[in-house]
XYZ file of N, CA, C and O in Angstrom:
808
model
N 27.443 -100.674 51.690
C 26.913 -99.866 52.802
C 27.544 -98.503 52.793
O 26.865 -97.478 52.863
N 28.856 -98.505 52.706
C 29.728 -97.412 52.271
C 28.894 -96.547 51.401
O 28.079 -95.647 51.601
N 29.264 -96.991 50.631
C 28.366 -96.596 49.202
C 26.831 -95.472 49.285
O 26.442 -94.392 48.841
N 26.311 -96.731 50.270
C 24.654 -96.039 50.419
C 24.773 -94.772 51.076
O 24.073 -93.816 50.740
N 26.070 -94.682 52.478
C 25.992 -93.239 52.849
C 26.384 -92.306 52.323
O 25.915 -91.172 52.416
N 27.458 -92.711 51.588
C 27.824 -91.523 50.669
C 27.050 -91.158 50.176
O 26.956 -89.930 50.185
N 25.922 -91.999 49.380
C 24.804 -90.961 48.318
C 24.199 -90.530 49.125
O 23.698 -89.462 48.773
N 23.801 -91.002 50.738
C 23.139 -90.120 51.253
C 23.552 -88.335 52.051
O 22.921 -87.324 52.362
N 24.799 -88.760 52.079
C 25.288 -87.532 52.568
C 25.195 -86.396 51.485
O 25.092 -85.208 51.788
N 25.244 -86.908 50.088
C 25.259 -86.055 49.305
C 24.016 -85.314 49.028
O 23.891 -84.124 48.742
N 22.933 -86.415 49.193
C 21.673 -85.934 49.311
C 21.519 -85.187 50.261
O 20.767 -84.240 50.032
N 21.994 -85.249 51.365
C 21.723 -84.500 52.414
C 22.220 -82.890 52.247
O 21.530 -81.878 52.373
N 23.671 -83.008 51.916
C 24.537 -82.044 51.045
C 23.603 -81.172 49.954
O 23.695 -79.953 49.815
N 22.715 -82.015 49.234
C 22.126 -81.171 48.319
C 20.753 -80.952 48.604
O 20.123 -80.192 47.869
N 20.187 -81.517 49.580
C 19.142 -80.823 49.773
C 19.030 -79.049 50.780
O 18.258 -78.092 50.846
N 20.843 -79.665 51.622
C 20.902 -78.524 52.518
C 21.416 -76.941 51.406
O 21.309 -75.754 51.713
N 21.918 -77.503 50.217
C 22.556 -76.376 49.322
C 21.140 -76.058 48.633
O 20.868 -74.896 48.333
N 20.480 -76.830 48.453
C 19.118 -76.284 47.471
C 18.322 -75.140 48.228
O 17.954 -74.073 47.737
N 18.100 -75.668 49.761
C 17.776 -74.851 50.854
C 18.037 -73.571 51.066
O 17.320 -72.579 51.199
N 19.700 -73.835 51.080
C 20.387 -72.714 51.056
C 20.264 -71.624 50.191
O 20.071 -70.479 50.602
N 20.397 -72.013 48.665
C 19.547 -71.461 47.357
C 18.750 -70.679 46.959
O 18.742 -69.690 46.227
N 17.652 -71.589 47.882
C 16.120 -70.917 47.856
C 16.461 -70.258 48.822
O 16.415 -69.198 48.197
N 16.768 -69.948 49.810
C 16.756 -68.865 50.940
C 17.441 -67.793 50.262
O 16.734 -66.805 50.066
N 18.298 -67.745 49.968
C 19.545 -66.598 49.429
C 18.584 -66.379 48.160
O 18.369 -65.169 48.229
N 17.905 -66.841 47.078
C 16.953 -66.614 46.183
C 15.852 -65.789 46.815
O 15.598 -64.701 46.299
N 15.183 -66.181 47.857
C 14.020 -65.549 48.510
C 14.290 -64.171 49.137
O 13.632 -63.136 49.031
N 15.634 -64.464 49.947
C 16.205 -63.211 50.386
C 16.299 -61.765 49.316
O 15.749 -60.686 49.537
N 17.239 -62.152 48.017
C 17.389 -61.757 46.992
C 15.976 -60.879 46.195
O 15.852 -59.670 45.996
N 15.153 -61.871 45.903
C 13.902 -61.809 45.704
C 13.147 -60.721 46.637
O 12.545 -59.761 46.155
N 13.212 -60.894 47.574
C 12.748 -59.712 48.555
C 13.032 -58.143 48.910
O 12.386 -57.306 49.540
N 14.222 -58.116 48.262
C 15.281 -57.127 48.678
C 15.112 -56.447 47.133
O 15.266 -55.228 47.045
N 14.784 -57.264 45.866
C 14.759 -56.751 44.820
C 13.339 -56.384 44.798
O 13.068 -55.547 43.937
N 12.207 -56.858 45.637
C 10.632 -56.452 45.728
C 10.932 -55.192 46.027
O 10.955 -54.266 45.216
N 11.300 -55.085 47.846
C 11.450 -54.192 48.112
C 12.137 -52.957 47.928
O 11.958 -51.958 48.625
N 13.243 -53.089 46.589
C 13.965 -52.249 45.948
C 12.849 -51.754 44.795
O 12.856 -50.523 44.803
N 11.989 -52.216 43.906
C 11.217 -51.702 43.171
C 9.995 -50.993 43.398
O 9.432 -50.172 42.674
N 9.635 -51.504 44.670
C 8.886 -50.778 45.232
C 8.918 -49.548 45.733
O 7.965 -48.768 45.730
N 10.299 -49.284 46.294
C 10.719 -48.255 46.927
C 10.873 -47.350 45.421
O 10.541 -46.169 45.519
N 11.268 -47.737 44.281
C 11.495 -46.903 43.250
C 10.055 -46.633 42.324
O 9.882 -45.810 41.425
N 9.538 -47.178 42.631
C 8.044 -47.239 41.672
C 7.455 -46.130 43.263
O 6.774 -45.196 42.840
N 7.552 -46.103 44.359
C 6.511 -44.798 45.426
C 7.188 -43.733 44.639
O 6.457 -42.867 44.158
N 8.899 -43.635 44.363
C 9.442 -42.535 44.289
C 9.506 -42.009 43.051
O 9.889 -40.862 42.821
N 9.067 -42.971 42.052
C 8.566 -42.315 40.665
C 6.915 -42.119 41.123
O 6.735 -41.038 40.560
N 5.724 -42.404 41.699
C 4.710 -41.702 41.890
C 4.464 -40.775 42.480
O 3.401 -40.154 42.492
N 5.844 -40.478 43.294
C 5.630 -39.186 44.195
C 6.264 -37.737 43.271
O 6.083 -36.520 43.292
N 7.029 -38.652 42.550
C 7.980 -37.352 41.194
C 6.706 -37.185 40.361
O 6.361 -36.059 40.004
N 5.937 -38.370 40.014
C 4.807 -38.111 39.002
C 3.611 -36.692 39.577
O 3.253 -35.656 39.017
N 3.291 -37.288 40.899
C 1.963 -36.490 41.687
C 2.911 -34.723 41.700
O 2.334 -33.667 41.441
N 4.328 -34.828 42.041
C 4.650 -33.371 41.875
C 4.638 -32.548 40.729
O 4.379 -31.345 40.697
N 5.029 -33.512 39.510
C 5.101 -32.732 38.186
C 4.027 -33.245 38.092
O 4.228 -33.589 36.927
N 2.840 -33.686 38.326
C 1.315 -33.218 38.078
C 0.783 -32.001 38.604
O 0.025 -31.199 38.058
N 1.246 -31.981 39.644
C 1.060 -30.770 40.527
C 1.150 -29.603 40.223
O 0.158 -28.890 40.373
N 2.310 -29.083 39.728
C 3.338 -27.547 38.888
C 2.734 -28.193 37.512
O 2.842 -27.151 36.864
N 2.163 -29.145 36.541
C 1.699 -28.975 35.288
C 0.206 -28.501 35.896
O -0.221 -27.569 35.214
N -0.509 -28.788 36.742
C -1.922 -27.944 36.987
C -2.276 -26.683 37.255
O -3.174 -25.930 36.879
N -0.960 -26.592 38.323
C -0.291 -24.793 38.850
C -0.255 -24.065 37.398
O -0.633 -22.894 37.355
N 0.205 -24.738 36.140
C 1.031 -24.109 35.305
C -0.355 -23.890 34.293
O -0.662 -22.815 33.777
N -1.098 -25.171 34.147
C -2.152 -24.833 33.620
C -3.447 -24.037 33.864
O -4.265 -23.687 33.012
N -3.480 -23.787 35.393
C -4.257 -22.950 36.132
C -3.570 -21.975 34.992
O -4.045 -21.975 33.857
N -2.250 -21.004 35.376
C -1.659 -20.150 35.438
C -2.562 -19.880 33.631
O -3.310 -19.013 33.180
N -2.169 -20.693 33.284
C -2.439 -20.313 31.291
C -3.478 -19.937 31.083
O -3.592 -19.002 30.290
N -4.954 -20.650 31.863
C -5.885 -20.227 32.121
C -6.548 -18.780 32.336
O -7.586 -18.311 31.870
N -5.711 -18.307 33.091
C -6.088 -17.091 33.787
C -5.388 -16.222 33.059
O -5.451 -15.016 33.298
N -4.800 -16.614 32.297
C -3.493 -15.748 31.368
C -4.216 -15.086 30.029
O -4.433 -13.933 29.656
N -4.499 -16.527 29.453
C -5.272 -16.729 28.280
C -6.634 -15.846 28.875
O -7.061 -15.222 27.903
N -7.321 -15.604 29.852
C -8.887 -15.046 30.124
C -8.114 -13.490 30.254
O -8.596 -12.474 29.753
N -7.130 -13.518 30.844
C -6.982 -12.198 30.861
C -6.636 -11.118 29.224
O -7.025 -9.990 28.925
N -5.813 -12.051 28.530
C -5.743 -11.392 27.279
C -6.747 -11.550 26.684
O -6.706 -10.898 25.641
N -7.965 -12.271 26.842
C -8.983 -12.080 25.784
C -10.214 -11.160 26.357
O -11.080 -10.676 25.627
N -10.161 -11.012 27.639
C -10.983 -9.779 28.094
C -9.694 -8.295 27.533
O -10.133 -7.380 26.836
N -8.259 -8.313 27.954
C -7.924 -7.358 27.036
C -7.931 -6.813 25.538
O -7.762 -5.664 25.130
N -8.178 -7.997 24.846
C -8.422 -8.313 23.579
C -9.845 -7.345 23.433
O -9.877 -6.242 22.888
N -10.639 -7.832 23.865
C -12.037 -7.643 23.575
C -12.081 -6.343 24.480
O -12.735 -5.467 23.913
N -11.719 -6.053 25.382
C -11.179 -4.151 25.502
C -11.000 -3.288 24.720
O -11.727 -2.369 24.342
N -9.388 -3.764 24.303
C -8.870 -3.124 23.161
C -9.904 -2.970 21.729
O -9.954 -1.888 21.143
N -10.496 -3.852 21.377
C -11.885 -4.109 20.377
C -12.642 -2.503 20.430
O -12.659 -1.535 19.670
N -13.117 -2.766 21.500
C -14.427 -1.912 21.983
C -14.030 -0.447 21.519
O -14.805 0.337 20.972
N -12.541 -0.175 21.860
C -12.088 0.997 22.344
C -11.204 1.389 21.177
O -10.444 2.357 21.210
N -11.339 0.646 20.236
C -10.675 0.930 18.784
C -11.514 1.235 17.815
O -11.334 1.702 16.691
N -12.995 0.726 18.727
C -14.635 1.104 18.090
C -14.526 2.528 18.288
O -14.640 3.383 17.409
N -14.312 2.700 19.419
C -14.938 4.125 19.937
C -14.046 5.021 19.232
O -14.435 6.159 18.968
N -12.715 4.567 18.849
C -11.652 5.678 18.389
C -11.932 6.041 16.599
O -11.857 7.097 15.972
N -12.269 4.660 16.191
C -13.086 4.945 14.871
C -14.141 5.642 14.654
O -14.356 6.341 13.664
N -14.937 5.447 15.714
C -15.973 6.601 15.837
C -15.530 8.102 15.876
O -16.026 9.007 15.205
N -14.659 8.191 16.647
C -14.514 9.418 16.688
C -14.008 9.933 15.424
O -14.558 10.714 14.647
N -13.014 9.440 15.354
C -12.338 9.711 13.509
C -13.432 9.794 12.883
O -13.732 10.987 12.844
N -14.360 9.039 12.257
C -15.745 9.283 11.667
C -16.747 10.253 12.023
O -17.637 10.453 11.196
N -16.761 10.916 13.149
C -17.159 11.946 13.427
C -16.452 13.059 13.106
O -17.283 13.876 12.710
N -15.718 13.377 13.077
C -14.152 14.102 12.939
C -14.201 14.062 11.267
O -13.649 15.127 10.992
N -14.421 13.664 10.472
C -14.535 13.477 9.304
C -16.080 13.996 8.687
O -16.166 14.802 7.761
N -17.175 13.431 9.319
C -18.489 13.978 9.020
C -18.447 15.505 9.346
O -18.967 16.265 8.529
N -17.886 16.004 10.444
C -17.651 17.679 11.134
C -17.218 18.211 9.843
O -17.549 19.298 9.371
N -16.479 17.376 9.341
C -15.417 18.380 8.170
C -15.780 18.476 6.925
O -15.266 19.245 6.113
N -17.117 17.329 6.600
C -17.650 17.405 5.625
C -18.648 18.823 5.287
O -18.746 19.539 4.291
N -19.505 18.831 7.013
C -20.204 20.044 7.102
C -20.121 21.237 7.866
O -20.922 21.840 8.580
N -18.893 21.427 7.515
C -18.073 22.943 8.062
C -18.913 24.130 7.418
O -19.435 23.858 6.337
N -19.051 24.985 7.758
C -19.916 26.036 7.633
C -19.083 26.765 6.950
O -17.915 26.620 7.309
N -19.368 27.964 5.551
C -18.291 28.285 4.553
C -17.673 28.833 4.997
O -16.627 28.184 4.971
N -17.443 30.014 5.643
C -16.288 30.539 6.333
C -15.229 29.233 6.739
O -14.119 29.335 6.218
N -15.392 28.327 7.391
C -14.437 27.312 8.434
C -14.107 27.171 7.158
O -13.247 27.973 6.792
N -14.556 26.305 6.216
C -14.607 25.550 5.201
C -13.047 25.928 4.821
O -11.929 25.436 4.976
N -13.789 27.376 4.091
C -12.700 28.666 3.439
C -11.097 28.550 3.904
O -10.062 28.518 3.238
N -11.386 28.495 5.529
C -10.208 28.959 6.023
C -9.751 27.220 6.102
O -8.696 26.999 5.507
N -10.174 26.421 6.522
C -9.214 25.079 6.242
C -8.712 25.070 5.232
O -7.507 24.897 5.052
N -9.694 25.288 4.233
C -8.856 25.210 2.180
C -7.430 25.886 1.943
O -6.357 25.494 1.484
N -7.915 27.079 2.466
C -6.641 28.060 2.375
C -5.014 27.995 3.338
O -3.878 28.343 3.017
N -5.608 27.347 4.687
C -4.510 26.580 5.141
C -3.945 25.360 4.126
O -2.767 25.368 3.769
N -4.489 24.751 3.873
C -3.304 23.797 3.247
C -3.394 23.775 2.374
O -3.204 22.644 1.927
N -3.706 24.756 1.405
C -3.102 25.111 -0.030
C -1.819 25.706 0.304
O -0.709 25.248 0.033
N -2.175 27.074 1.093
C -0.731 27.889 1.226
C 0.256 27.026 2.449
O 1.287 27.676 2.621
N 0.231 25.904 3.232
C 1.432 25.301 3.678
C 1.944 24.544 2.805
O 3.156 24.336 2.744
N 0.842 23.892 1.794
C 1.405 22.996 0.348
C 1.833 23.252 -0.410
O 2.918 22.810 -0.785
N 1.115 24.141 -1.005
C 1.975 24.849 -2.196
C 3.817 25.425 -2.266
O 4.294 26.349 -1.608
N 4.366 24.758 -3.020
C 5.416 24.645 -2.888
C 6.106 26.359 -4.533
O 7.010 27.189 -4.434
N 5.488 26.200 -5.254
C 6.204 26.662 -6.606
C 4.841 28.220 -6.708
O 4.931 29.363 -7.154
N 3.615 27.373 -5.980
C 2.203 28.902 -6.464
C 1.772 28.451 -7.774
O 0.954 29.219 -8.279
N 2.032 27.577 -8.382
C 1.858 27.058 -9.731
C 0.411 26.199 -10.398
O -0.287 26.111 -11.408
N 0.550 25.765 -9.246
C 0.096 24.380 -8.809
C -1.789 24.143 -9.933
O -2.438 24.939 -10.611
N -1.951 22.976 -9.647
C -3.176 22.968 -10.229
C -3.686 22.265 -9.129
O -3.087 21.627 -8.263
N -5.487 22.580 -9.374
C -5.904 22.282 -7.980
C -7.247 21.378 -8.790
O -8.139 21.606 -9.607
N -6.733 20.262 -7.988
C -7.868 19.468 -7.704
C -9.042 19.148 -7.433
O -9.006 17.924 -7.552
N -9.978 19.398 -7.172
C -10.868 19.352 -6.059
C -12.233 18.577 -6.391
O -12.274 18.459 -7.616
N -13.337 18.015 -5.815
C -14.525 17.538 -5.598
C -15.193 18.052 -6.365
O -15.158 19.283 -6.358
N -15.939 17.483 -7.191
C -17.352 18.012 -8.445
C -17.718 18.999 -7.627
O -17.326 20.084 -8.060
N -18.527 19.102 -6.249
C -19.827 19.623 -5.758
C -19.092 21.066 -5.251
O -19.788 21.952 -4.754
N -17.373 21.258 -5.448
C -17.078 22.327 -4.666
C -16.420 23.087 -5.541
O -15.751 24.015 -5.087
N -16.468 22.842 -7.118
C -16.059 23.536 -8.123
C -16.649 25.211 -8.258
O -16.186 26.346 -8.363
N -17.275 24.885 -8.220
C -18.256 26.463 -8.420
C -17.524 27.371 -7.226
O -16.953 28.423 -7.513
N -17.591 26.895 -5.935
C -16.689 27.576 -5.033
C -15.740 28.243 -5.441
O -15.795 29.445 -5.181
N -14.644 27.781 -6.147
C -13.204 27.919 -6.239
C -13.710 28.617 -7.923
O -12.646 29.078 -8.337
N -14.654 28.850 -8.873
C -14.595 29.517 -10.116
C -15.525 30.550 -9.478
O -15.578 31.599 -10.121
N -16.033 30.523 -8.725
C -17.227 31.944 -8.207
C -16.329 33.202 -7.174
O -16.716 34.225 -6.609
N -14.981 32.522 -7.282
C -14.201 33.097 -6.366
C -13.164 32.748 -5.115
O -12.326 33.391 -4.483
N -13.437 32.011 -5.104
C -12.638 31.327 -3.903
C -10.653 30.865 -4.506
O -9.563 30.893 -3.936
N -11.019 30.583 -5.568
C -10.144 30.295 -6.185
C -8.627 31.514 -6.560
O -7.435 31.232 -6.679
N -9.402 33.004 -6.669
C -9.017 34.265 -6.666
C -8.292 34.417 -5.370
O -7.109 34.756 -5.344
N -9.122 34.121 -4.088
C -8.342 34.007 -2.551
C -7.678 33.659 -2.605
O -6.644 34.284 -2.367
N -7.658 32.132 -3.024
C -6.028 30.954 -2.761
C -4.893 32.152 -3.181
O -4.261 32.664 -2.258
N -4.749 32.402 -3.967
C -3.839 33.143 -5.031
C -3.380 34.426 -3.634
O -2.414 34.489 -2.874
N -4.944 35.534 -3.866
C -4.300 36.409 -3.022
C -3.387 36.157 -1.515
O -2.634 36.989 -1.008
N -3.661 34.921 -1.037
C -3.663 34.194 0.151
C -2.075 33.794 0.057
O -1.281 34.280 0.862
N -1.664 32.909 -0.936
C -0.522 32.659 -1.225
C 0.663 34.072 -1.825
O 1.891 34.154 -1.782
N -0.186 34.828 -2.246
C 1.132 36.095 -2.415
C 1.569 36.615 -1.436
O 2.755 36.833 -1.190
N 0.237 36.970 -0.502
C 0.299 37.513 0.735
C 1.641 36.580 1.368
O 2.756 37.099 1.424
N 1.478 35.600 1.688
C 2.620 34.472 1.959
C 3.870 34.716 1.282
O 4.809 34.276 1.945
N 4.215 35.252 0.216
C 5.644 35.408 -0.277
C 5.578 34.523 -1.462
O 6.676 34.338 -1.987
N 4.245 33.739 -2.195
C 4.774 33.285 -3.104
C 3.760 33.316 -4.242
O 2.715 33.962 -4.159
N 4.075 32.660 -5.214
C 3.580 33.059 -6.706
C 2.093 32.510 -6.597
O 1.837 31.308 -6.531
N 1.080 33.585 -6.584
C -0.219 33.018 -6.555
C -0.924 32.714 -8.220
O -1.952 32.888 -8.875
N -0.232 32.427 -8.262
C -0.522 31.475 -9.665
C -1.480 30.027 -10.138
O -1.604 29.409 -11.196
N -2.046 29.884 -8.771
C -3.290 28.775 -9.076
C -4.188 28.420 -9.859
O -5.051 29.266 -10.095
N -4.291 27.222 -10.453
C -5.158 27.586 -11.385
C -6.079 26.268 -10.908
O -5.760 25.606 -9.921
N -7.199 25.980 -11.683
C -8.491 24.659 -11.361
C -8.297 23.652 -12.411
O -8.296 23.930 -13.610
N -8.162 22.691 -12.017
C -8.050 21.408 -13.414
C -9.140 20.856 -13.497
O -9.840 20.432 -12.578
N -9.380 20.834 -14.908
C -10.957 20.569 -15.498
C -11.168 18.602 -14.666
O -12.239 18.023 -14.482
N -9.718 18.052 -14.345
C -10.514 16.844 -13.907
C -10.691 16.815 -12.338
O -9.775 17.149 -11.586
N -12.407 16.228 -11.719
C -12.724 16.689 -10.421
C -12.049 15.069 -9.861
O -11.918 13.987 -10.434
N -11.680 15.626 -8.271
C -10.678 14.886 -7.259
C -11.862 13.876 -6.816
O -13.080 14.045 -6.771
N -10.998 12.696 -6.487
C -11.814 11.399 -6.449
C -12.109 11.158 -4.914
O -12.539 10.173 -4.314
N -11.818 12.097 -4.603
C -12.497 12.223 -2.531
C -13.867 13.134 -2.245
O -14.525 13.689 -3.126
N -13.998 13.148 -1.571
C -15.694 14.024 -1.178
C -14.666 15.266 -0.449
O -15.251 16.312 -0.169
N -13.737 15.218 -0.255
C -13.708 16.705 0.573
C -12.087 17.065 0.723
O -11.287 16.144 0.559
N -11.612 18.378 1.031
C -10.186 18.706 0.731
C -9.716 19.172 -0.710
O -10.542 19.665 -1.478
N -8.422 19.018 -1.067
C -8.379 19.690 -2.276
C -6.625 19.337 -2.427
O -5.677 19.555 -1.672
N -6.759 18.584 -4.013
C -5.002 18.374 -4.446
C -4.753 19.156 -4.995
O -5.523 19.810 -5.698
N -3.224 19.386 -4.796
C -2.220 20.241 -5.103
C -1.259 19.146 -6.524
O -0.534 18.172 -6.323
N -1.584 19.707 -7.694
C -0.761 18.606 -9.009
C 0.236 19.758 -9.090
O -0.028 20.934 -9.342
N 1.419 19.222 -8.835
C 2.621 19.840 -9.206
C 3.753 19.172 -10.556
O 4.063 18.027 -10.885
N 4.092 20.418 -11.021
C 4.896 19.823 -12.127
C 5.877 18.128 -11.569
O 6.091 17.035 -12.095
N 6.112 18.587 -10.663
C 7.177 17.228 -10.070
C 6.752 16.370 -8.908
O 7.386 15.360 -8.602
N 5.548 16.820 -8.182
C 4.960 15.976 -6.882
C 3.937 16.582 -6.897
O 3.947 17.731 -7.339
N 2.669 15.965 -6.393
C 1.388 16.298 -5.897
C 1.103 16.036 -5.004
O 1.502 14.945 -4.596
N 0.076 17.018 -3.976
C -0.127 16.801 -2.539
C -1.498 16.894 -2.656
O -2.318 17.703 -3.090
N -1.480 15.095 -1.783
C -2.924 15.398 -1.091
C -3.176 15.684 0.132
O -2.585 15.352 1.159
N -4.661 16.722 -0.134
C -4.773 17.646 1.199
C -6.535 17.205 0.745
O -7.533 17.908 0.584
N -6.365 16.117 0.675
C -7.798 15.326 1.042
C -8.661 15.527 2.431
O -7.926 14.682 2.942
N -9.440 15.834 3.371
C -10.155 15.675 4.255
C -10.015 14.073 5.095
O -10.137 14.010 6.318
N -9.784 13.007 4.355
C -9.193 11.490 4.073
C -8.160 11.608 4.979
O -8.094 11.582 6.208
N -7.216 11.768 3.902
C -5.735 11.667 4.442
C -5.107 12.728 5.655
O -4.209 12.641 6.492
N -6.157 13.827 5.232
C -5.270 14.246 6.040
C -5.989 13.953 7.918
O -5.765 14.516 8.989
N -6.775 12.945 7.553
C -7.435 12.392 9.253
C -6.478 11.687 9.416
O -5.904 11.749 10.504
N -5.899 10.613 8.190
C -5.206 9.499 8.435
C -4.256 9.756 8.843
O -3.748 8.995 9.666
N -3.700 10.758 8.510
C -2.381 11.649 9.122
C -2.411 11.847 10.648
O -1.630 11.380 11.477
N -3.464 12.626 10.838
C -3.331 13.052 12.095
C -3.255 12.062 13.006
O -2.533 12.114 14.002
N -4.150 10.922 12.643
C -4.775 9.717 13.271
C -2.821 9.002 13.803
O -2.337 8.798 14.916
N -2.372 8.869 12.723
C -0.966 8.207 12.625
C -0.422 8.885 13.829
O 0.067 8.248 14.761
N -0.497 10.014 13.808
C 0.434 11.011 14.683
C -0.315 10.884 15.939
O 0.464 10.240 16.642
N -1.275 11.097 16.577
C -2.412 11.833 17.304
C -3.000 10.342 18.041
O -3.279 10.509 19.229
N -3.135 9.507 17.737
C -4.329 7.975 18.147
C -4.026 8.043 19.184
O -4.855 8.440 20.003
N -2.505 7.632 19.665
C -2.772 7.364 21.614
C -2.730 8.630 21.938
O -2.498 8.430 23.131
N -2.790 10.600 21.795
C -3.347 11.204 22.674
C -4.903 11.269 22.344
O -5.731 11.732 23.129
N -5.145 10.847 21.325
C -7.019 10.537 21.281
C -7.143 9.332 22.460
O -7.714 9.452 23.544
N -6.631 8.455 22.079
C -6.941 7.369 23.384
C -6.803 8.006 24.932
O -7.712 8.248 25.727
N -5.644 8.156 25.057
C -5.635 9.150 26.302
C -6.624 9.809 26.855
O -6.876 9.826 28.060
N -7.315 10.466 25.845
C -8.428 11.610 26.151
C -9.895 10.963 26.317
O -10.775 11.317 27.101
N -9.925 9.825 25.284
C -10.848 8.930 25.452
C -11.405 7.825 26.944
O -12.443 7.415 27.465
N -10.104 7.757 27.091
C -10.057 6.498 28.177
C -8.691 6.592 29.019
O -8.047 5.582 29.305
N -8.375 7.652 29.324
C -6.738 7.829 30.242
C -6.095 7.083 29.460
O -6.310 6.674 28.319
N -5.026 6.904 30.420
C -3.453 6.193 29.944
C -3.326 4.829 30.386
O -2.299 4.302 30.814
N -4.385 4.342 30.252
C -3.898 2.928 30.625
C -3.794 2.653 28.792
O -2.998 1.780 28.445
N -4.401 3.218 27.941
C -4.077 2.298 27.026
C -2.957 2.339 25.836
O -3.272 3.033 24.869
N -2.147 1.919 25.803
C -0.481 1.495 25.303
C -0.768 1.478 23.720
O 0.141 1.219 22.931
């Protein structure tokens, strides 16, 4: 009889500890729900913000990216128009009237000419110019200047449509119609732009 209560107390003992168990398990269990839960809102609320500033940010690129490609395609237009002008600026100089002509030639022979020596270059179609006489000017043009008008015409014609090289014993200058736009162009583009389209453009 002894016996029988003891196993029952123990049963009793272990059903009240199993009880106990599961409660402190359930408790546990609950507290760890409600701990993941609380960390899983607070990683969706970190998620919805850095979604938020990545849309802000992608807006931002958006409008970034539209703005440089309308500047892009600005700048385009207006690099058209500046080529144009250079190409106009170049056609003017092709059909300079002989006097202008004259006096451009003779400017940059006599700022080029370095020795008066020089042999001169020039375009098939403007040879006759410079042997019918023109060629006699350079000379008087350059003494007048202080130096040896000694010019002479080289039988081979210059591989540009307009201007005129200077072959020197030690360097040759071109005073091409060409180059010497490209020159100016180098020097001169943003006050052409300027003049073209104000100062907004850099």
């Amino acid at each position: 009889m002894a016996a029988n209560k003891i196993i029952e107390k123990i049963q009793q003992e272990a059903k009240q500890n199993a009880a106990d168990i599961r409660s402190a398990a359930e408790q546990k269990a609950a507290a760890a729900k409600a701990k993941i839960m609380a960390d899983a809102e607070e990683q969706i609320k970190t998620i919805e913000a850095s979604a938020a500033i990545d849309a802000d940010e992608a807006g931002r690129r958006q409008v970034l990216i539209a703005e440089l490609d309308t500047r892009k395609k600005s700048l385009g237009s207006k690099r058209a128009v500046i080529e144009k002008a250079f190409a106009v600026a170049e056609d003017a100089l092709a059909q300079l009237p002989e006097d202008k002509w004259e006096q451009l030639i003779t400017n940059i022979v006599v700022s080029a000419s370095t020795t008066g020596t020089e042999k001169l270059q020039v375009p098939a179609q403007d040879a006759d110019k410079y042997k019918n006489g023109f060629l006699a000017k350079l000379n008087a043009a350059l003494a007048k200047a202080g130096k040896k008008g000694g010019l002479t015409l080289s039988n081979l014609p210059a591989a540009f449509k307009g201007g005129v090289m200077l072959v020197g014993e030690t360097s040759d200058y071109d005073g091409s119609f060409a180059t010497l736009l490209e020159d100016i162009r180098t020097r001169e583009e943003k006050n052409v732009a300027d003049i073209l389209f104000g100062t907004e453009v850099k």
